[in-house]
Coordinates of C-alpha atoms in Angstrom, one line a residue:
M77 CA -0.1 0.4 0.0
K78 CA 1.2 3.2 -0.7
K79 CA 1.9 5.8 2.5
V80 CA 0.5 9.2 2.7
M81 CA 0.8 12.3 4.9
I82 CA -2.2 14.7 5.9
V83 CA -1.1 18.6 6.7
E84 CA -3.5 21.0 7.6
D85 CA -3.2 23.7 10.7
E86 CA -7.3 23.6 11.9
E87 CA -7.9 20.1 13.7
L88 CA -10.9 19.9 12.3
I89 CA -10.2 20.0 8.6
L90 CA -7.4 17.5 9.4
Q91 CA -10.0 15.0 10.9
G92 CA -12.2 15.3 8.5
I93 CA -9.7 14.0 5.7
R94 CA -9.0 11.6 7.4
N95 CA -12.2 10.8 8.1
I96 CA -14.3 11.3 4.9
L97 CA -12.8 8.5 2.7
D98 CA -12.1 4.8 3.2
W99 CA -8.0 5.0 2.0
E100 CA -7.4 1.8 2.3
S101 CA -10.2 0.7 -0.6
L102 CA -7.8 3.2 -2.4
G103 CA -4.9 1.3 -1.6
L104 CA -3.6 4.1 0.6
M105 CA -2.2 4.5 4.6
V106 CA -2.5 7.6 6.3
V107 CA 0.9 7.2 8.4
H108 CA 1.0 10.9 9.4
M109 CA -1.3 13.5 10.2
A110 CA 0.7 17.0 11.0
H111 CA 0.0 20.5 11.7
D112 CA 2.4 22.6 10.2
G113 CA 5.0 22.2 7.4
A114 CA 7.7 21.7 10.2
E115 CA 6.7 18.6 11.8
A116 CA 5.6 17.4 8.4
L117 CA 8.9 17.8 7.1
R118 CA 10.2 15.9 11.0
M119 CA 7.8 13.0 9.9
W120 CA 8.8 12.5 6.5
E121 CA 12.5 12.4 7.4
Q122 CA 11.5 9.8 10.0
E123 CA 9.6 7.7 7.8
P124 CA 8.6 8.8 3.8
V125 CA 5.6 8.6 2.1
H126 CA 4.4 8.2 -1.4
I127 CA 1.9 11.2 -1.2
V128 CA 1.6 14.2 0.6
V129 CA -1.6 16.0 1.2
T130 CA -1.4 19.9 2.3
D131 CA -2.4 22.9 2.9
I132 CA -0.7 25.9 1.6
S133 CA -1.2 28.3 4.2
M134 CA 0.1 27.5 7.3
P135 CA 2.7 29.2 10.5
E136 CA 6.0 28.0 10.5
M137 CA 6.0 26.7 7.2
D138 CA 3.9 26.6 4.2
G139 CA 3.3 23.9 1.7
L140 CA 4.8 24.9 -1.0
T141 CA 8.5 25.9 1.3
L142 CA 7.3 21.7 2.5
L143 CA 6.8 20.7 -1.5
R144 CA 10.5 22.5 -2.0
K145 CA 12.3 21.2 0.6
I146 CA 10.8 17.6 0.5
R147 CA 11.3 17.1 -3.4
E148 CA 15.1 18.4 -2.7
K149 CA 15.3 15.0 -1.0
E150 CA 13.1 13.0 -3.2
E151 CA 11.8 13.6 -6.4
Q152 CA 9.1 10.8 -6.9
V153 CA 7.0 11.7 -3.6
R154 CA 3.5 13.3 -5.0
F155 CA 1.4 16.7 -4.1
I156 CA -2.0 17.3 -3.6
I157 CA -2.2 20.7 -2.3
L158 CA -5.7 22.4 -0.4
T159 CA -6.4 25.6 -1.3
G160 CA -9.0 28.9 -0.8
Y161 CA -10.3 31.0 -3.7
D162 CA -7.8 34.0 -2.2
E163 CA -5.2 31.1 -2.4
F164 CA -5.5 30.5 -5.9
D165 CA -2.1 32.5 -7.3
Y166 CA 0.3 29.7 -4.6
A167 CA -1.7 27.0 -6.4
R168 CA -0.9 27.8 -10.0
Q169 CA 2.7 28.2 -8.4
A170 CA 2.7 24.5 -6.7
V171 CA 1.0 23.3 -9.9
R172 CA 4.5 24.8 -11.6
L173 CA 6.8 23.2 -9.1
G174 CA 5.2 19.7 -10.0
V175 CA 2.3 18.9 -7.7
E176 CA -0.4 16.4 -9.2
N177 CA -3.0 18.6 -8.4
Y178 CA -5.4 21.2 -6.2
I179 CA -8.4 20.7 -4.5
L180 CA -10.2 24.3 -3.9
K181 CA -11.9 24.8 0.3
P182 CA -14.3 23.0 0.9
I183 CA -13.2 20.0 0.1
N184 CA -15.5 17.8 -2.2
E185 CA -15.1 14.0 -1.5
E186 CA -15.4 13.1 -4.7
E187 CA -12.9 15.0 -6.0
L188 CA -10.4 14.6 -3.6
E189 CA -11.0 10.3 -3.9
R190 CA -10.5 11.0 -8.0
Q191 CA -7.2 12.5 -7.3
L192 CA -5.9 10.1 -4.7
R193 CA -6.8 7.3 -7.6
E194 CA -5.3 9.6 -10.3
T195 CA -1.9 9.6 -8.1
V196 CA -1.7 6.2 -7.7
H197 CA -2.3 5.4 -10.9
R198 CA 0.6 7.9 -11.6
L199 CA 2.4 5.6 -9.1
E200 CA 1.9 2.9 -10.6
E201 CA 2.8 3.5 -14.0
M202 CA 6.4 5.0 -12.4
D203 CA 6.9 1.7 -10.3
K204 CA 6.3 -0.3 -14.1
K205 CA 8.8 2.4 -15.6
K206 CA 11.3 1.7 -13.3
I207 CA 10.7 -2.7 -13.4
E208 CA 11.4 -2.2 -17.2
Y209 CA 14.4 0.6 -16.4
I210 CA 16.0 -2.3 -14.0
D211 CA 15.6 -5.1 -16.4
E212 CA 16.8 -3.4 -18.9
K213 CA 20.6 -2.3 -17.0
A214 CA 20.4 -6.0 -15.9
Q215 CA 20.2 -7.7 -19.6
W216 CA 23.2 -5.0 -20.1
M217 CA 24.9 -6.1 -17.4
H218 CA 24.6 -9.9 -18.0
F219 CA 25.9 -8.9 -21.9
L220 CA 28.5 -6.9 -20.1
S221 CA 29.8 -9.5 -18.4
G222 CA 31.0 -12.0 -21.3
K223 CA 27.8 -14.0 -20.8
S224 CA 25.1 -14.8 -24.1
S225 CA 21.4 -15.6 -23.1
N226 CA 19.1 -17.9 -24.6
G227 CA 21.5 -19.6 -26.2
S228 CA 22.0 -17.1 -28.6
S229 CA 26.0 -16.8 -29.1
L230 CA 27.9 -13.5 -28.3
K231 CA 28.4 -12.3 -31.5
E232 CA 24.3 -12.4 -32.1
E233 CA 24.2 -10.5 -28.6
G234 CA 26.4 -8.0 -29.6
Q235 CA 24.7 -7.2 -32.9
K236 CA 21.6 -7.2 -30.2
F237 CA 23.2 -4.5 -28.0
A238 CA 24.3 -2.4 -31.1
G239 CA 20.9 -2.4 -32.7
M240 CA 19.8 -0.9 -29.2
L241 CA 21.8 1.8 -29.4
G242 CA 21.4 2.5 -32.9
L243 CA 24.6 1.8 -33.6
K244 CA 26.3 -0.7 -36.4
E245 CA 27.6 -3.9 -34.9
D246 CA 31.5 -3.2 -36.7
G247 CA 33.0 0.5 -36.4
C248 CA 36.1 1.9 -34.8
Y249 CA 34.8 2.1 -31.0
H250 CA 35.8 2.8 -27.7
A251 CA 34.5 2.6 -24.7
A252 CA 35.4 4.0 -21.6
V253 CA 33.7 4.0 -17.6
M254 CA 32.5 7.3 -16.3
K255 CA 32.2 7.1 -11.9
W256 CA 30.5 10.5 -10.6
N257 CA 31.0 11.3 -6.8
M258 CA 27.9 10.6 -5.5
D259 CA 28.1 12.6 -2.3
G260 CA 25.6 15.5 -2.2
L261 CA 24.9 15.3 -5.9
K262 CA 21.5 15.2 -7.1
E263 CA 19.8 12.5 -9.4
N264 CA 18.2 15.5 -11.4
K265 CA 22.1 16.4 -12.0
I266 CA 22.9 13.1 -12.8
T267 CA 20.0 13.4 -15.7
D268 CA 21.5 16.7 -16.8
V269 CA 24.4 14.8 -17.4
I270 CA 23.2 12.3 -19.7
L271 CA 21.3 14.8 -21.4
E272 CA 24.7 16.8 -22.1
L273 CA 26.3 13.9 -23.4
R274 CA 24.0 12.6 -25.4
K275 CA 24.2 15.8 -27.5
D276 CA 27.4 14.1 -29.2
T277 CA 26.0 12.2 -31.8
Q278 CA 29.0 9.7 -32.0
M279 CA 29.0 9.1 -28.7
R280 CA 26.3 6.5 -26.7
I281 CA 25.4 6.1 -23.1
V282 CA 24.5 3.5 -21.3
H283 CA 23.5 4.3 -17.8
L284 CA 25.1 1.6 -15.1
P285 CA 23.5 2.3 -11.6
P286 CA 24.2 3.7 -8.9
D287 CA 27.1 5.9 -10.0
S288 CA 28.6 4.7 -13.9
L289 CA 27.9 5.5 -17.1
L290 CA 29.8 3.7 -19.9
L291 CA 30.2 5.9 -22.8
I292 CA 30.5 4.5 -26.3
L293 CA 32.6 6.2 -28.8
R294 CA 32.3 5.9 -32.5
K295 CA 35.3 7.5 -33.7
E296 CA 37.0 6.4 -37.5
Q297 CA 40.7 6.6 -37.8
M298 CA 41.5 6.9 -34.0
D299 CA 43.6 5.4 -31.8
E300 CA 43.4 4.8 -28.1
V301 CA 45.9 7.8 -27.0
Q302 CA 43.1 9.9 -29.3
A303 CA 40.3 8.9 -27.5
Q304 CA 41.9 9.6 -23.8
E305 CA 42.5 12.8 -24.9
Y306 CA 38.6 13.1 -26.5
F307 CA 37.2 11.8 -23.4
A308 CA 39.2 13.8 -20.8
E309 CA 38.2 16.9 -22.8
L310 CA 34.6 15.8 -22.5
Q311 CA 35.1 15.5 -18.7
N312 CA 36.9 18.9 -18.4
Q313 CA 33.6 20.3 -20.6
I314 CA 31.0 17.8 -17.7
E315 CA 32.7 19.2 -14.3
S316 CA 32.8 22.6 -15.4
R317 CA 28.9 22.5 -16.5
F318 CA 27.5 20.8 -14.1
D319 CA 30.1 20.7 -11.0
V320 CA 30.1 17.2 -11.1
M321 CA 33.5 15.4 -9.9
T322 CA 34.2 12.2 -12.0
F323 CA 36.5 10.0 -12.9
I324 CA 37.2 8.1 -16.2
G325 CA 38.7 4.5 -17.3
T326 CA 39.0 4.3 -20.7
G327 CA 39.5 0.9 -22.6
P328 CA 41.1 -0.8 -25.3
S329 CA 39.2 -0.1 -28.8
F330 CA 37.1 -2.7 -30.7
Q331 CA 35.8 -3.3 -33.7
N332 CA 32.7 -5.1 -33.6
F333 CA 29.8 -5.6 -30.7
E334 CA 31.0 -8.6 -29.6
Q335 CA 34.7 -7.1 -28.5
L336 CA 32.8 -4.4 -26.0
P337 CA 32.2 -6.7 -23.2
K338 CA 36.2 -7.7 -23.1
A339 CA 37.1 -3.8 -23.9
Y340 CA 34.1 -2.3 -20.7
Q341 CA 35.9 -4.9 -18.4
A342 CA 39.6 -3.5 -19.4
A343 CA 37.9 0.0 -18.4
R344 CA 36.1 -1.2 -15.1
K345 CA 39.2 -2.6 -13.5
L346 CA 40.9 1.3 -13.9
Q347 CA 38.5 1.8 -11.3
K348 CA 40.4 1.3 -8.9
Y349 CA 43.1 3.6 -10.0
L350 CA 40.6 5.9 -8.2
I351 CA 42.4 5.3 -4.8
I352 CA 45.3 7.1 -6.1
E353 CA 44.3 9.4 -9.2
G354 CA 41.6 10.7 -7.2
Y355 CA 38.4 12.4 -9.4
G356 CA 39.1 14.9 -12.1
S357 CA 41.4 11.8 -13.6
C358 CA 41.0 10.1 -17.2
I359 CA 43.4 7.0 -17.5
S360 CA 43.8 4.9 -20.4
H361 CA 44.6 1.0 -20.5
S362 CA 47.6 0.9 -22.0
G363 CA 48.6 3.8 -19.7
T364 CA 48.9 1.4 -16.3
E365 CA 50.6 -1.5 -17.4
N366 CA 54.0 -0.1 -16.5
R367 CA 52.8 1.1 -13.3
K368 CA 55.5 0.3 -10.2
T369 CA 54.0 -3.4 -8.5
E370 CA 56.4 -3.2 -5.8
S371 CA 54.9 -2.8 -1.7
I372 CA 54.7 1.0 -0.6
R373 CA 56.9 1.1 2.7
M374 CA 54.8 0.9 6.0
D375 CA 56.9 1.5 9.2
E376 CA 55.0 -0.9 11.3
E377 CA 57.1 -0.5 14.5
K378 CA 56.6 2.9 14.5
L379 CA 52.6 3.0 14.3
R380 CA 52.6 0.1 16.8
K381 CA 54.5 2.6 18.9
L382 CA 53.0 5.6 18.9
I383 CA 49.8 3.6 19.4
L384 CA 51.2 1.8 22.8
K385 CA 52.1 4.8 23.5
K386 CA 48.4 6.5 23.0
E387 CA 50.1 9.7 21.0
K388 CA 47.0 10.0 19.2
Q389 CA 47.6 13.1 17.1
Q390 CA 51.5 12.0 16.5
A391 CA 49.5 8.4 14.7
V392 CA 47.0 10.5 13.0
D393 CA 50.0 12.7 11.7
Y394 CA 51.7 9.5 10.3
M395 CA 48.5 8.2 8.8
E396 CA 47.9 11.6 7.1
D397 CA 52.3 11.8 5.9
L398 CA 51.9 8.3 5.0
F399 CA 48.7 7.9 2.5
I400 CA 48.7 11.7 1.3
N401 CA 52.5 12.5 0.8
N402 CA 54.5 9.5 0.2
I403 CA 52.5 7.4 -2.4
R404 CA 53.0 7.9 -5.5
K405 CA 51.3 8.7 -8.3
D406 CA 53.0 5.2 -10.5
A407 CA 52.0 3.0 -8.0
S408 CA 50.0 0.6 -8.2
A409 CA 46.4 -0.1 -7.2
A410 CA 47.7 -3.4 -6.0
A411 CA 50.6 -2.6 -4.0
L412 CA 48.4 0.4 -1.8
Y413 CA 45.9 -2.3 -1.1
Q414 CA 48.7 -4.6 -0.3
M415 CA 49.9 -2.3 2.5
A416 CA 46.1 -1.1 3.8
V417 CA 45.3 -5.1 4.0
K418 CA 49.3 -5.5 6.2
M419 CA 47.8 -2.4 8.1
A420 CA 44.4 -3.9 8.9
V421 CA 45.7 -7.3 9.8
L422 CA 48.7 -5.4 12.2
L423 CA 45.3 -3.8 13.8
E424 CA 43.3 -6.6 14.5
D425 CA 46.5 -8.5 16.5
M426 CA 46.9 -6.0 18.3
K427 CA 43.0 -5.7 19.6
K428 CA 43.7 -9.5 20.0
E429 CA 47.5 -8.6 22.1
Y430 CA 46.1 -6.6 24.5
K431 CA 42.3 -7.9 24.5
L432 CA 40.7 -4.9 23.6
K433 CA 36.8 -4.9 23.1
S434 CA 34.7 -2.1 22.4
Q435 CA 31.4 -1.8 19.7
G436 CA 33.7 1.1 17.4
F437 CA 35.9 -1.5 16.6
H438 CA 35.1 -3.4 13.2
D439 CA 36.1 -6.7 12.2
L440 CA 38.5 -7.4 10.0
P441 CA 36.6 -8.8 7.2
E442 CA 34.3 -5.4 8.1
F443 CA 37.2 -2.8 7.8
I444 CA 39.2 -4.8 4.8
E445 CA 35.2 -4.5 3.0
T446 CA 35.1 -1.0 3.7
I447 CA 39.0 -0.6 2.7
F448 CA 38.3 -1.2 -0.5
G449 CA 35.0 0.4 -1.1
A450 CA 36.8 3.8 -0.4
D451 CA 36.6 6.1 -3.1
D452 CA 39.9 7.5 -2.9
M453 CA 43.2 7.6 -0.4
H454 CA 40.8 9.9 2.1
G455 CA 38.3 7.4 2.8
I456 CA 41.0 5.0 3.4
K457 CA 43.3 7.1 5.7
T458 CA 39.5 8.2 7.4
A459 CA 38.4 4.5 8.1
F460 CA 42.2 3.9 9.4
V461 CA 42.6 7.1 11.8
S462 CA 39.5 6.3 13.3
E463 CA 40.1 2.6 14.1
I464 CA 43.5 3.9 15.3
V465 CA 41.9 6.7 18.0
E466 CA 39.1 4.0 19.0
I467 CA 42.1 1.6 20.1
I468 CA 44.0 4.6 21.6
A469 CA 40.2 4.9 23.4
C470 CA 40.0 1.6 24.7
M471 CA 43.6 1.1 26.0
H472 CA 43.7 4.3 28.0
E473 CA 40.0 2.8 29.3
E474 CA 41.4 -0.6 30.1
D475 CA 44.2 0.9 31.6
S476 CA 41.6 3.1 34.0
Q477 CA 40.0 -0.1 34.9
Y478 CA 42.9 -1.4 36.7
T479 CA 43.1 -1.0 40.6
P480 CA 45.7 1.3 41.7
V481 CA 48.1 -1.2 42.7
V482 CA 47.8 -3.3 39.5
R483 CA 48.8 -0.1 37.2
Q484 CA 51.1 0.5 40.0
I485 CA 53.0 -2.2 39.7
I486 CA 52.4 -2.2 35.6
A487 CA 54.0 1.3 35.8
E488 CA 57.1 -0.2 38.1
V489 CA 57.9 -2.7 35.2
K490 CA 58.0 -0.4 32.5
R491 CA 60.6 1.7 34.5
N492 CA 62.1 -1.1 36.2
Y493 CA 62.5 -4.4 34.1
K494 CA 66.0 -4.1 34.0
E495 CA 66.1 -4.8 37.7
D496 CA 65.8 -8.1 39.7
M497 CA 61.8 -7.7 40.2
N498 CA 59.6 -10.8 41.9
L499 CA 56.2 -10.3 43.2
K500 CA 57.1 -11.1 46.1
T501 CA 59.1 -7.9 47.1
L502 CA 56.9 -6.0 45.1
A503 CA 54.2 -7.7 47.6
Y504 CA 56.1 -6.6 50.2
K505 CA 56.5 -3.3 49.2
Y506 CA 52.7 -2.5 48.8
H507 CA 51.8 -4.5 51.8
M508 CA 49.9 -7.1 50.4
N509 CA 49.5 -10.9 50.6
A510 CA 52.0 -11.8 47.5
S511 CA 49.3 -15.2 46.0
Y512 CA 46.8 -12.5 46.9
L513 CA 48.3 -9.8 44.8
G514 CA 49.2 -12.5 42.0
Q515 CA 45.3 -13.3 42.0
I516 CA 44.3 -9.9 41.1
F517 CA 47.2 -9.1 38.6
Q518 CA 46.8 -12.1 36.9
K519 CA 42.8 -11.2 36.6
E520 CA 43.4 -7.9 35.5
T521 CA 46.5 -8.2 33.1
G522 CA 44.9 -11.6 31.9
Y523 CA 48.9 -12.4 32.5
S524 CA 50.9 -13.8 35.2
F525 CA 52.9 -11.5 37.1
A526 CA 56.2 -13.4 35.4
Q527 CA 54.9 -13.7 32.3
Y528 CA 54.0 -9.9 32.2
L529 CA 57.8 -9.0 32.7
S530 CA 58.8 -11.5 30.3
N531 CA 56.5 -9.7 27.7
T532 CA 57.8 -6.6 28.2
K533 CA 61.3 -7.7 28.4
N534 CA 61.4 -9.3 25.0
S535 CA 58.8 -6.6 23.1
I536 CA 61.9 -4.2 24.0
A537 CA 64.7 -6.3 22.5
K538 CA 62.7 -6.8 19.7
D539 CA 62.2 -3.3 19.1
L540 CA 66.2 -3.0 19.1
I541 CA 66.8 -6.0 17.1
L542 CA 64.6 -4.3 14.2
N543 CA 65.8 -1.1 14.7
T544 CA 69.1 -0.7 15.9
N545 CA 72.2 -2.2 15.1
M546 CA 73.4 -3.7 18.4
K547 CA 75.0 -6.8 19.0
I548 CA 72.1 -9.5 20.5
N549 CA 74.2 -10.1 23.1
D550 CA 74.2 -6.5 24.1
I551 CA 70.7 -6.4 23.6
A552 CA 70.1 -9.2 26.4
K553 CA 71.9 -6.8 28.5
E554 CA 69.9 -3.9 27.4
A555 CA 66.5 -6.3 27.9
G556 CA 67.0 -6.8 31.5
Y557 CA 68.6 -10.9 30.7
V558 CA 71.5 -11.7 32.4
D559 CA 72.1 -15.1 30.8
T560 CA 72.6 -14.8 27.1
S561 CA 70.9 -18.2 26.5
Y562 CA 68.3 -17.6 28.7
F563 CA 67.1 -14.8 26.7
Y564 CA 67.2 -16.7 23.3
R565 CA 64.8 -19.3 24.6
K566 CA 62.5 -16.9 26.4
F567 CA 61.9 -14.8 23.4
K568 CA 61.8 -17.4 21.4
Q569 CA 58.8 -18.6 23.2
C570 CA 57.5 -15.3 22.5
Y571 CA 58.0 -14.8 19.1
G572 CA 58.3 -18.3 18.1
V573 CA 61.9 -17.4 16.5
S574 CA 65.2 -16.5 17.6
P575 CA 66.5 -13.1 17.7
A576 CA 68.8 -14.0 15.3
S577 CA 66.6 -14.8 12.8
M578 CA 64.3 -11.6 13.3
R579 CA 67.3 -9.7 12.7
E580 CA 67.7 -11.7 9.4
M581 CA 63.8 -11.2 8.4
K582 CA 64.6 -7.0 9.2
K583 CA 64.1 -5.1 6.2
Y584 CA 67.0 -2.6 5.3

């Protein structure tokens, strides 16, 4: 059933409109009754409706203002305006704004019912067109995936779709995929862009919802470089005229429509370079073949240290520097994603290692999906900054959950890990029973005191192994181990590899 909202400032008339009709028999359901435009707008934002029956003259927000504000959010909402004779000029203005019609007061029951039936019919016709549109797009996507249907060959499918566009099956063709930035973009602006592009008689447009167009250009004796230049100039015109940010990837040229799916897929794959190039760019299939595929360096240890030290601003600055300043234009998208996934795994490991829990965390599959769904590097950077800030906040929260004596012991371990420390001497220092202190320490930290001390020493040793050229024997002493062989044993228990093996893994 279609949803209806009635807006009228006079309570008697409002209730009268609600009660004079059998709304259900019309396939309608009244879900909102408002006394002015402002209240109506709030209700619509909570639960949108298909039809708005509204008075024009109301306090706080009139009916025409309500019409404009709702149409900014959803163009398919239908309006029926209620008006008195002295408001006829307003009614004509409302008709120009696209209302279904207007009804003069006092309201005639039969006229209101007739107009509601006509409005429902219009909505049903719009739904049918939408279904036909979706079906046509589904056919296009099936063809562009390289699949034939109903036993047809790909060549026959190519002939069919060339005919749908009014083109010959053979010729010199170039395909490109244009993607636009959807942020704040209204549907009518997309329509304006498509209409403008269709003025080019050599161009055919296929809308691939929600945010892309397939551009098919027929130009004889034009190579791929010239085609890219053509699409780039077209992009400049569209962006300057309509204030729309776009990204275009151009595929290889093709000679018949049987080859269109292959050209489309090549152009579509280039969309991943939006993450590096950003909107406003037009790149070609051949132009990405020499992109560098070596990995983008991320300083894992530096990022880990910043997080553990809870240096939020420095961590945010590191993300800014990494994604905005240190990723070159000639890098491959694969290298960027590889680095991003590696960083996501690092953060996930830290959450597990320190037993951090927060409703603000993303699980690893969800986070990786966010990374691959981002439009540009700013989107990826923002996702990482959000996750890192949440980890640091959670660490602060975890610290605050420790009892004062456990916090004191943790601080003492960080300061004096080189000294001969044990739970018995600490219990004596804090005037507690050693057995009881050991129980609360393990309960709050998840580790026995001996294991916590060992982990602290080994973490310091690992940092020195990876970030200095100190000898292993000296590192053992710096980490508080008197016996180097004992250090080797405890380090391997902690990290699964010996100190020497980790040194060999170090990347210079």
